[in-house]
Amino acid sequence: MSNYIEEVMTKVVERNPGEAEFHQAVKEVLESLEPVFEKHPEYREAGILERIVEPERQIIFRVPWVDDEGNVKVNRGFRIEFNSAIGPYKGGLRFHPSVYTGIIKFLGFEQIFKNALTGRPIGGGKGGSDFDPKGKSDGEVMRFCQSFMTELYRHIGPNTDVPAGDIGVGGREIGYMFGQYKRIKNSFDAGVLTGKGLNWGGSLARTEATGYGLVYIVDEMLKDNSQSFEGKTVVVSGSGNVAIYATQKVQELGGKVVAVSDSGGYVYDPEGIKLDTVRRIKEVERGRIKEYLESHPEAEYVADSTAIWNVKCDVALPCATQNELDEDAAKTLVENGVIAVGEGANMPCTPEAVEVIQDNSILYVPGKAANAGGVATSALEMTQNAMWDAWTFEEVDVKLKDIMVNIYKTASKTAKEYGMEGDLVAGANIAGFLKVADTMIDQGVI
Ligand code: NDP
């Protein structure tokens, strides 16, 4: 790292103590920006780096609610409005016990560049709570969501900040939050949240978008290297929104997904995962992935989610959570002959794992580019809301595919321009950064 970039990084660590995930995300971006700063001294003069690593606004609030037994509970709510240079803050809400400032800041920071890559006018933000929806009744989840929105509503709006789902926040939670927002505001502002139900302003294909988008971009990368999903063995970690629709699209393209997981462990089905069973367990019954064996006793269950990377595959798609694939897992994948890794989750590979993957010339598309289909389709949902219109599934899907192919082309072209051909990490980081940095210069020091 150059002295200047190192100074900025040191300050980030000093000013944000104890936020390891945020440090990791900033370091990854800053490292790849070195050639940009050599070529463009104007970014340093305008203090772009110092400004871009500091959120525009950070909101932390109390979320009190009452459980089914009448006990008062208190969680912590977050919304980090990171950067609004190119559009309203946009990014999901995560409900998971591991949530704290460092997680939300890492996700919000990544979101700035990801959103810029989509080509849509959306800034970067993220939010959530340390509330755990797992094991809670619908009534408890509703009361929590209503309390969460009772504070959040004053900070968001269709032209200000537009949250969506993420881990632990799906259609049910978005529904409860939208209902409460509408009630407080006495206004049907459809564009205030995305991931809505289809009867009330949601977009067709939004549910599928992140998983589909991941597979579209990996497919484009494979094609660019004279390969395809046809006949490939694929491992997908997680069994949530992203994992389910990534699996569906891989199967459509002729690949065979042999393993999926949740935080308890993974199932291995050498004949190919039966997606209907996974969807019933996860989307309808909200159960555990090990229940897959009740319908398919020939499959195996291993009670260690990280061991999923021991399963031999051609393509690995980590779609669960951050830092789920470490250096040893990456080495195992390489030894087993993996040819491509595509990140459905945000930052699922540790920096050491990425190094192993890149050193072995494995095709690799980072989360910032690979999972951008979700937020891109959220932006399409906002467009439909602004037009009071609704497009068909095919219309949205065609646009999504187009966006993913464009992201691939932009990242690979930018990498080449900066002398790092094939390095999609550098290409995605630089392309996203340039768009936001140029806009920040246009808009002055704010
Ligand atoms: P879901 O809540 O629908 O699913 C998450 C899945 O990951 C579950 O199977 C969950 O298992 C598993 N998981 C969560 N934490 C861990 C852990 N610590 N170890 C192992 N497995 C874990 O979330 P999504 O599918 O929406 O999100 C998955 C990833 O994709 C996240 O990184 C998210 O930020 C990213 N993403 C999501 C987008 C979207 O549109 N939904 C858009 C872009 C990125 P369990 O049920 O046991 O917790």
Coordinates of C-alpha atoms and ligand atoms in Angstrom, one line a residue:
M1 CA 0.0 0.0 0.0
S2 CA 1.2 3.6 -0.7
N3 CA 2.0 5.8 2.3
Y4 CA -1.1 7.9 1.7
I5 CA -3.5 4.9 1.5
E6 CA -1.8 3.4 4.5
E7 CA -2.3 6.6 6.5
V8 CA -6.0 6.6 5.6
M9 CA -6.3 3.0 6.6
T10 CA -4.6 3.6 10.0
K11 CA -7.0 6.4 10.7
V12 CA -10.0 4.2 9.9
V13 CA -8.8 1.6 12.4
E14 CA -8.1 4.2 15.1
R15 CA -11.4 6.0 14.6
N16 CA -13.5 2.8 14.5
P17 CA -12.0 0.6 17.2
G18 CA -13.2 -3.0 17.5
E19 CA -15.0 -3.0 14.1
A20 CA -13.0 -5.8 12.5
E21 CA -15.4 -6.5 9.6
F22 CA -15.5 -2.8 8.7
H23 CA -11.7 -2.6 8.7
Q24 CA -11.5 -5.7 6.5
A25 CA -14.0 -4.3 3.9
V26 CA -12.2 -0.9 3.8
K27 CA -8.7 -2.5 3.5
E28 CA -9.9 -4.6 0.6
V29 CA -11.2 -1.6 -1.4
L30 CA -8.3 0.7 -0.5
E31 CA -5.7 -1.8 -1.6
S32 CA -7.0 -2.0 -5.1
L33 CA -7.2 1.8 -5.5
E34 CA -3.5 2.4 -5.4
P35 CA -3.2 2.6 -9.3
V36 CA -6.1 5.0 -9.3
F37 CA -4.4 7.5 -7.0
E38 CA -1.2 7.3 -9.0
K39 CA -3.1 8.3 -12.1
H40 CA -5.5 10.8 -10.5
P41 CA -4.0 13.2 -7.9
E42 CA -7.3 15.2 -8.0
Y43 CA -9.0 12.6 -5.8
R44 CA -6.4 13.1 -3.0
E45 CA -6.7 16.8 -3.3
A46 CA -10.5 16.6 -2.9
G47 CA -10.2 14.3 0.1
I48 CA -12.3 11.7 -1.5
L49 CA -10.8 8.8 0.5
E50 CA -11.1 10.5 3.9
R51 CA -14.7 11.4 3.1
I52 CA -15.8 8.1 1.6
V53 CA -14.7 6.0 4.6
E54 CA -16.8 8.2 7.0
P55 CA -20.6 7.5 6.9
E56 CA -22.7 10.6 6.2
R57 CA -24.9 9.7 9.1
Q58 CA -25.1 6.9 11.7
I59 CA -28.3 6.2 13.5
I60 CA -28.5 3.9 16.6
F61 CA -31.7 3.5 18.5
R62 CA -33.6 1.5 21.1
V63 CA -36.1 -1.1 20.0
P64 CA -38.4 -2.1 22.9
W65 CA -41.0 -4.8 22.4
V66 CA -43.1 -7.3 24.4
D67 CA -42.8 -11.1 23.9
D68 CA -45.6 -13.6 23.9
E69 CA -45.2 -14.2 27.7
G70 CA -45.5 -10.4 28.4
N71 CA -41.8 -9.8 29.1
V72 CA -40.3 -6.5 27.9
K73 CA -37.4 -7.0 25.5
V74 CA -34.9 -4.4 24.2
N75 CA -32.9 -4.7 21.1
R76 CA -30.6 -2.2 19.3
G77 CA -31.5 -0.8 15.9
F78 CA -29.1 0.6 13.3
R79 CA -29.2 2.6 10.1
I80 CA -25.9 3.7 8.6
E81 CA -26.4 6.2 5.8
F82 CA -23.0 5.9 4.1
N83 CA -23.0 7.8 0.9
S84 CA -25.7 9.6 -1.1
A85 CA -23.5 11.0 -4.0
I86 CA -25.3 9.2 -6.8
G87 CA -28.8 8.6 -5.3
P88 CA -30.8 8.0 -2.1
Y89 CA -29.2 5.6 0.4
K90 CA -30.1 2.1 -0.5
G91 CA -29.3 -1.2 1.2
G92 CA -30.9 -3.9 3.2
L93 CA -31.8 -4.5 6.9
R94 CA -30.2 -7.5 8.7
F95 CA -31.8 -9.0 11.8
H96 CA -29.3 -11.4 13.3
P97 CA -27.8 -11.6 16.9
S98 CA -24.3 -10.9 15.5
V99 CA -25.3 -7.4 14.3
Y100 CA -23.4 -4.5 15.7
T101 CA -21.9 -1.3 14.3
G102 CA -18.9 -3.0 12.6
I103 CA -21.1 -5.4 10.6
I104 CA -23.5 -2.7 9.4
K105 CA -20.7 -0.4 8.5
F106 CA -18.9 -3.1 6.5
L107 CA -22.1 -3.8 4.6
G108 CA -22.9 -0.1 4.1
F109 CA -19.4 0.6 2.8
E110 CA -19.5 -2.3 0.3
Q111 CA -23.0 -1.1 -0.8
I112 CA -21.6 2.2 -2.1
F113 CA -19.5 0.6 -4.7
K114 CA -21.9 -2.3 -5.5
N115 CA -24.8 0.2 -6.1
A116 CA -22.6 2.3 -8.3
L117 CA -21.8 -0.8 -10.4
T118 CA -25.4 -1.5 -11.1
G119 CA -25.7 1.7 -13.2
R120 CA -28.7 2.8 -11.3
P121 CA -28.9 6.0 -9.3
I122 CA -28.6 4.6 -5.8
G123 CA -26.4 5.6 -2.9
G124 CA -25.1 3.3 -0.2
G125 CA -26.6 2.4 3.2
K126 CA -27.4 -0.5 5.5
G127 CA -29.2 -1.2 8.7
G128 CA -30.6 -3.8 11.0
S129 CA -30.8 -5.1 14.5
D130 CA -29.3 -7.7 16.9
F131 CA -32.9 -9.1 17.1
D132 CA -33.0 -12.8 16.2
P133 CA -36.2 -13.8 14.4
K134 CA -35.4 -17.5 14.7
G135 CA -37.8 -19.2 17.0
K136 CA -40.0 -16.2 17.4
S137 CA -43.8 -16.3 16.8
D138 CA -45.3 -14.2 14.0
G139 CA -46.8 -11.9 16.7
E140 CA -43.4 -11.3 18.2
V141 CA -41.8 -10.6 14.9
M142 CA -44.6 -8.2 14.0
R143 CA -44.3 -6.3 17.3
F144 CA -40.6 -6.0 16.9
C145 CA -40.9 -4.8 13.3
Q146 CA -43.5 -2.2 14.3
S147 CA -41.3 -0.9 17.1
F148 CA -38.2 -0.8 14.8
M149 CA -40.1 1.2 12.2
T150 CA -41.6 3.6 14.8
E151 CA -38.1 5.0 15.1
L152 CA -36.7 4.3 11.6
Y153 CA -39.6 6.0 9.7
R154 CA -38.3 9.5 10.5
H155 CA -35.0 8.8 8.8
I156 CA -36.2 7.1 5.5
G157 CA -38.3 8.0 2.5
P158 CA -38.5 7.2 -1.2
N159 CA -36.0 10.0 -2.1
T160 CA -34.0 9.8 1.1
D161 CA -33.2 6.3 2.2
V162 CA -34.8 3.1 0.9
P163 CA -34.2 -0.1 3.0
A164 CA -34.8 -3.7 1.8
G165 CA -34.2 -7.2 3.2
D166 CA -31.1 -9.1 4.1
I167 CA -30.3 -12.0 6.5
G168 CA -33.4 -12.5 8.7
V169 CA -35.5 -10.0 6.8
G170 CA -37.8 -11.4 4.1
G171 CA -41.3 -10.7 2.8
R172 CA -42.9 -11.1 6.2
E173 CA -40.7 -8.5 7.9
I174 CA -40.9 -6.0 5.1
G175 CA -44.7 -6.3 5.2
Y176 CA -44.9 -5.6 8.9
M177 CA -42.5 -2.6 8.5
F178 CA -44.3 -1.2 5.5
G179 CA -47.6 -1.4 7.3
Q180 CA -46.3 0.5 10.3
Y181 CA -44.6 3.2 8.1
K182 CA -47.8 3.7 6.2
R183 CA -49.8 4.0 9.4
I184 CA -47.5 6.6 10.9
K185 CA -47.1 8.7 7.8
N186 CA -50.7 8.3 6.5
S187 CA -49.2 8.0 3.1
F188 CA -48.7 5.1 0.7
D189 CA -45.1 5.7 -0.2
A190 CA -44.5 2.5 -2.1
G191 CA -40.9 3.5 -2.9
V192 CA -39.8 3.7 0.8
L193 CA -39.0 -0.1 1.0
T194 CA -38.2 -2.7 -1.6
G195 CA -38.8 -6.4 -1.5
K196 CA -42.6 -5.7 -1.0
G197 CA -45.4 -8.1 -1.7
L198 CA -46.7 -8.3 -5.2
N199 CA -50.1 -7.0 -4.2
W200 CA -48.7 -3.7 -2.8
G201 CA -45.9 -2.5 -5.0
G202 CA -43.4 -5.3 -5.1
S203 CA -41.6 -6.3 -8.2
L204 CA -41.8 -9.6 -9.9
A205 CA -38.4 -11.3 -9.8
R206 CA -37.1 -9.3 -6.8
T207 CA -37.2 -12.5 -4.6
E208 CA -35.2 -14.4 -7.2
A209 CA -32.9 -11.5 -8.2
T210 CA -29.8 -12.0 -6.0
G211 CA -29.5 -15.7 -6.7
Y212 CA -30.3 -15.4 -10.4
G213 CA -28.0 -12.4 -10.8
L214 CA -25.2 -14.4 -9.2
V215 CA -25.6 -17.2 -11.6
Y216 CA -25.9 -14.9 -14.6
I217 CA -22.6 -13.2 -13.8
V218 CA -20.8 -16.4 -13.1
D219 CA -22.2 -17.8 -16.3
E220 CA -20.9 -14.8 -18.2
M221 CA -17.4 -15.3 -16.6
L222 CA -17.5 -19.0 -17.5
K223 CA -18.5 -18.2 -21.1
D224 CA -15.7 -15.6 -21.3
N225 CA -13.4 -18.5 -20.5
S226 CA -15.0 -21.0 -22.9
Q227 CA -16.9 -22.8 -20.2
S228 CA -20.5 -23.1 -19.0
F229 CA -22.7 -24.5 -16.1
E230 CA -23.7 -27.4 -18.3
G231 CA -22.7 -30.7 -16.5
K232 CA -20.8 -28.9 -13.7
T233 CA -21.0 -29.9 -10.1
V234 CA -21.8 -27.0 -7.8
V235 CA -21.8 -26.4 -4.1
V236 CA -24.0 -23.6 -2.7
S237 CA -23.7 -22.6 1.0
G238 CA -26.7 -21.3 2.9
S239 CA -30.3 -22.2 2.2
G240 CA -31.9 -18.7 2.5
N241 CA -33.1 -16.3 -0.2
V242 CA -29.9 -16.1 -2.2
A243 CA -28.9 -19.8 -2.0
I244 CA -32.4 -21.0 -3.0
Y245 CA -32.6 -19.0 -6.2
A246 CA -29.0 -19.5 -7.1
T247 CA -29.6 -23.2 -6.9
Q248 CA -32.7 -22.9 -9.1
K249 CA -30.9 -21.0 -11.8
V250 CA -27.9 -23.4 -11.8
Q251 CA -30.2 -26.3 -12.2
E252 CA -32.0 -24.5 -15.1
L253 CA -28.6 -24.0 -16.8
G254 CA -27.7 -27.7 -16.6
G255 CA -25.5 -27.7 -13.5
K256 CA -25.9 -30.1 -10.6
V257 CA -26.0 -28.6 -7.0
V258 CA -24.9 -31.3 -4.7
A259 CA -24.8 -29.5 -1.3
V260 CA -26.6 -26.7 0.6
S261 CA -26.4 -25.7 4.2
D262 CA -27.6 -23.6 7.2
S263 CA -25.7 -22.5 10.3
G264 CA -26.2 -26.0 11.8
G265 CA -24.6 -28.0 9.0
Y266 CA -24.8 -29.1 5.4
V267 CA -26.6 -31.8 3.3
Y268 CA -24.9 -33.6 0.5
D269 CA -27.1 -35.2 -2.1
P270 CA -24.9 -36.7 -4.9
E271 CA -27.9 -37.1 -7.1
G272 CA -28.6 -33.4 -6.9
I273 CA -30.4 -31.3 -4.3
K274 CA -34.2 -31.5 -4.6
L275 CA -35.0 -27.8 -4.4
D276 CA -38.8 -28.3 -3.7
T277 CA -37.8 -30.0 -0.4
V278 CA -35.4 -27.2 0.6
R279 CA -38.0 -24.5 -0.2
R280 CA -40.7 -26.3 1.8
I281 CA -38.4 -26.6 4.8
K282 CA -37.0 -23.1 4.6
E283 CA -39.7 -20.9 3.1
V284 CA -42.9 -22.6 4.4
E285 CA -41.9 -24.4 7.6
R286 CA -39.0 -22.2 8.6
G287 CA -37.2 -25.4 9.7
R288 CA -33.6 -26.7 9.7
I289 CA -31.8 -28.1 6.7
K290 CA -31.1 -31.4 8.4
E291 CA -34.8 -32.2 8.0
Y292 CA -34.0 -32.7 4.3
L293 CA -33.0 -36.3 5.2
E294 CA -36.6 -37.1 6.4
S295 CA -37.7 -36.8 2.7
H296 CA -34.4 -38.0 1.1
P297 CA -32.8 -40.6 3.4
E298 CA -30.1 -41.3 0.8
A299 CA -28.6 -37.9 1.4
E300 CA -26.0 -37.2 4.0
Y301 CA -26.0 -34.6 6.8
V302 CA -22.8 -33.2 8.3
A303 CA -23.3 -31.1 11.5
D304 CA -20.6 -28.5 10.6
S305 CA -21.6 -25.8 8.1
T306 CA -18.0 -24.8 7.2
A307 CA -17.1 -28.4 6.2
I308 CA -19.3 -27.9 3.1
W309 CA -16.2 -26.7 1.2
N310 CA -14.8 -30.3 1.5
V311 CA -17.4 -31.4 -1.0
K312 CA -15.7 -31.8 -4.4
C313 CA -17.1 -29.3 -7.0
D314 CA -16.4 -27.4 -10.1
V315 CA -18.1 -24.2 -9.0
A316 CA -18.4 -22.9 -5.4
L317 CA -21.1 -20.3 -4.6
P318 CA -20.9 -19.1 -1.0
C319 CA -24.3 -17.7 -0.2
A320 CA -24.6 -17.7 3.6
T321 CA -22.6 -15.0 5.4
Q322 CA -19.3 -13.1 5.9
N323 CA -16.0 -15.0 6.4
E324 CA -17.6 -18.4 5.9
L325 CA -14.9 -19.6 3.5
D326 CA -11.4 -19.4 5.0
E327 CA -7.8 -20.1 3.7
D328 CA -8.0 -23.9 4.5
A329 CA -11.4 -24.2 2.8
A330 CA -10.0 -22.4 -0.3
K331 CA -7.0 -24.7 -0.4
T332 CA -9.3 -27.7 -0.3
L333 CA -11.4 -26.3 -3.1
V334 CA -8.3 -25.8 -5.2
E335 CA -7.0 -29.3 -4.5
N336 CA -10.5 -30.7 -5.5
G337 CA -10.2 -29.0 -8.9
V338 CA -12.6 -26.0 -8.5
I339 CA -12.6 -23.8 -11.6
A340 CA -14.8 -20.9 -10.4
V341 CA -15.9 -19.1 -7.2
G342 CA -18.8 -16.6 -7.2
E343 CA -19.8 -14.8 -4.0
G344 CA -23.5 -14.6 -3.4
A345 CA -23.1 -13.5 0.2
N346 CA -21.3 -10.3 1.2
M347 CA -17.6 -10.9 1.9
P348 CA -17.9 -14.7 2.4
C349 CA -14.3 -15.4 1.6
T350 CA -11.6 -14.2 4.1
P351 CA -8.8 -12.1 2.6
E352 CA -6.5 -15.2 2.9
A353 CA -9.0 -17.3 1.0
V354 CA -9.2 -14.8 -1.8
E355 CA -5.4 -14.8 -2.0
V356 CA -5.4 -18.6 -2.4
I357 CA -8.1 -18.4 -5.1
Q358 CA -6.4 -15.7 -7.0
D359 CA -2.9 -17.2 -6.7
N360 CA -4.2 -20.4 -8.3
S361 CA -5.9 -18.6 -11.2
I362 CA -9.3 -19.7 -10.2
L363 CA -12.1 -17.6 -11.9
Y364 CA -13.4 -15.4 -9.1
V365 CA -16.2 -12.8 -9.0
P366 CA -16.4 -10.9 -5.7
G367 CA -19.7 -10.2 -3.9
K368 CA -19.8 -6.5 -4.7
A369 CA -20.3 -7.5 -8.4
A370 CA -21.8 -10.9 -8.0
N371 CA -24.7 -10.2 -5.7
A372 CA -25.5 -6.8 -7.0
G373 CA -28.6 -8.2 -8.8
G374 CA -30.6 -7.9 -5.6
V375 CA -30.1 -4.2 -5.2
A376 CA -30.3 -3.6 -8.9
T377 CA -33.8 -5.2 -9.0
S378 CA -34.7 -3.2 -5.9
A379 CA -33.9 -0.1 -8.0
L380 CA -36.2 -1.5 -10.8
E381 CA -38.9 -1.9 -8.1
M382 CA -38.4 1.8 -7.2
T383 CA -38.7 2.7 -10.9
Q384 CA -42.0 0.8 -11.2
N385 CA -43.3 2.4 -8.0
A386 CA -42.4 5.9 -9.2
M387 CA -44.3 5.1 -12.5
W388 CA -47.3 3.5 -10.6
D389 CA -46.6 0.5 -12.9
A390 CA -45.7 -3.2 -12.7
W391 CA -43.6 -5.0 -15.2
T392 CA -43.9 -8.7 -16.1
F393 CA -41.4 -11.3 -14.7
E394 CA -39.7 -11.6 -18.1
E395 CA -39.3 -7.8 -18.4
V396 CA -37.6 -7.6 -15.0
D397 CA -35.5 -10.7 -15.6
V398 CA -34.2 -9.5 -19.0
K399 CA -33.2 -6.2 -17.4
L400 CA -31.5 -8.0 -14.5
K401 CA -29.5 -10.2 -16.8
D402 CA -28.5 -7.2 -18.8
I403 CA -27.3 -5.4 -15.7
M404 CA -25.3 -8.5 -14.5
V405 CA -23.6 -8.9 -17.9
N406 CA -22.8 -5.2 -17.9
I407 CA -21.3 -5.4 -14.4
Y408 CA -19.1 -8.2 -15.6
K409 CA -18.0 -6.3 -18.7
T410 CA -17.3 -3.1 -16.7
A411 CA -15.3 -4.9 -14.0
S412 CA -13.2 -6.8 -16.5
K413 CA -12.6 -3.8 -18.8
T414 CA -11.6 -1.6 -15.9
A415 CA -9.2 -4.3 -14.6
K416 CA -7.6 -4.5 -18.0
E417 CA -7.3 -0.7 -18.2
Y418 CA -5.4 -0.6 -14.9
G419 CA -3.1 -3.4 -16.0
M420 CA -4.7 -6.2 -13.9
E421 CA -6.5 -8.3 -16.5
G422 CA -8.8 -10.9 -15.1
D423 CA -8.8 -9.4 -11.6
L424 CA -12.5 -8.7 -11.0
V425 CA -11.8 -7.6 -7.4
A426 CA -9.7 -4.6 -8.6
G427 CA -12.0 -4.0 -11.6
A428 CA -15.2 -3.9 -9.5
N429 CA -13.7 -1.8 -6.8
I430 CA -12.1 0.7 -9.2
A431 CA -15.1 1.1 -11.5
G432 CA -17.5 1.6 -8.5
F433 CA -15.1 4.0 -6.9
L434 CA -14.5 6.2 -10.0
K435 CA -18.2 6.8 -10.5
V436 CA -18.8 7.9 -6.9
A437 CA -15.5 9.8 -6.6
D438 CA -16.2 11.8 -9.8
T439 CA -19.7 12.7 -8.5
M440 CA -18.3 13.7 -5.1
I441 CA -16.0 16.1 -6.9
D442 CA -18.9 17.5 -9.0
Q443 CA -20.9 18.1 -5.8
G444 CA -18.2 19.9 -3.8
V445 CA -17.0 19.3 -0.3
I446 CA -20.1 18.1 1.5
Ligands
NDP1 P1 -31.4 -15.5 4.6 O1 -31.6 -15.0 6.0 O2 -32.5 -15.7 3.7 O3 -30.4 -16.8 4.6 C1 -29.2 -16.8 5.2 C2 -28.7 -18.2 5.1 O4 -27.3 -18.2 5.6 C3 -29.4 -19.2 6.0 O5 -29.4 -20.5 5.4 C4 -28.6 -19.2 7.3 O6 -28.7 -20.3 8.1 C5 -27.2 -19.1 6.7 N1 -26.3 -18.4 7.7 C6 -26.5 -17.2 8.3 N2 -25.5 -17.0 9.2 C7 -24.7 -18.1 9.1 C8 -23.5 -18.5 9.8 N3 -22.9 -17.7 10.7 N4 -22.9 -19.6 9.4 C9 -23.5 -20.4 8.5 N5 -24.6 -20.1 7.8 C10 -25.2 -19.0 8.2 O7 -30.3 -14.4 4.0 P2 -30.0 -14.0 2.5 O8 -30.0 -15.3 1.7 O9 -30.9 -12.9 2.1 O10 -28.5 -13.5 2.6 C11 -27.4 -14.3 2.5 C12 -26.1 -13.5 2.1 O11 -26.4 -12.8 0.9 C13 -25.8 -12.4 3.2 O12 -24.4 -12.2 3.2 C14 -26.4 -11.2 2.5 O13 -25.8 -10.0 3.0 C15 -26.2 -11.4 1.1 N6 -27.0 -10.7 0.2 C16 -28.4 -10.8 0.2 C17 -29.2 -10.1 -0.7 C18 -30.6 -10.3 -0.8 O14 -31.3 -9.8 -1.8 N7 -31.3 -11.1 0.1 C19 -28.6 -9.1 -1.7 C20 -27.1 -9.1 -1.7 C21 -26.4 -9.8 -0.8 P3 -29.6 -20.2 9.5 O15 -31.0 -20.2 9.1 O16 -29.1 -21.4 10.2 O17 -29.1 -18.9 10.2

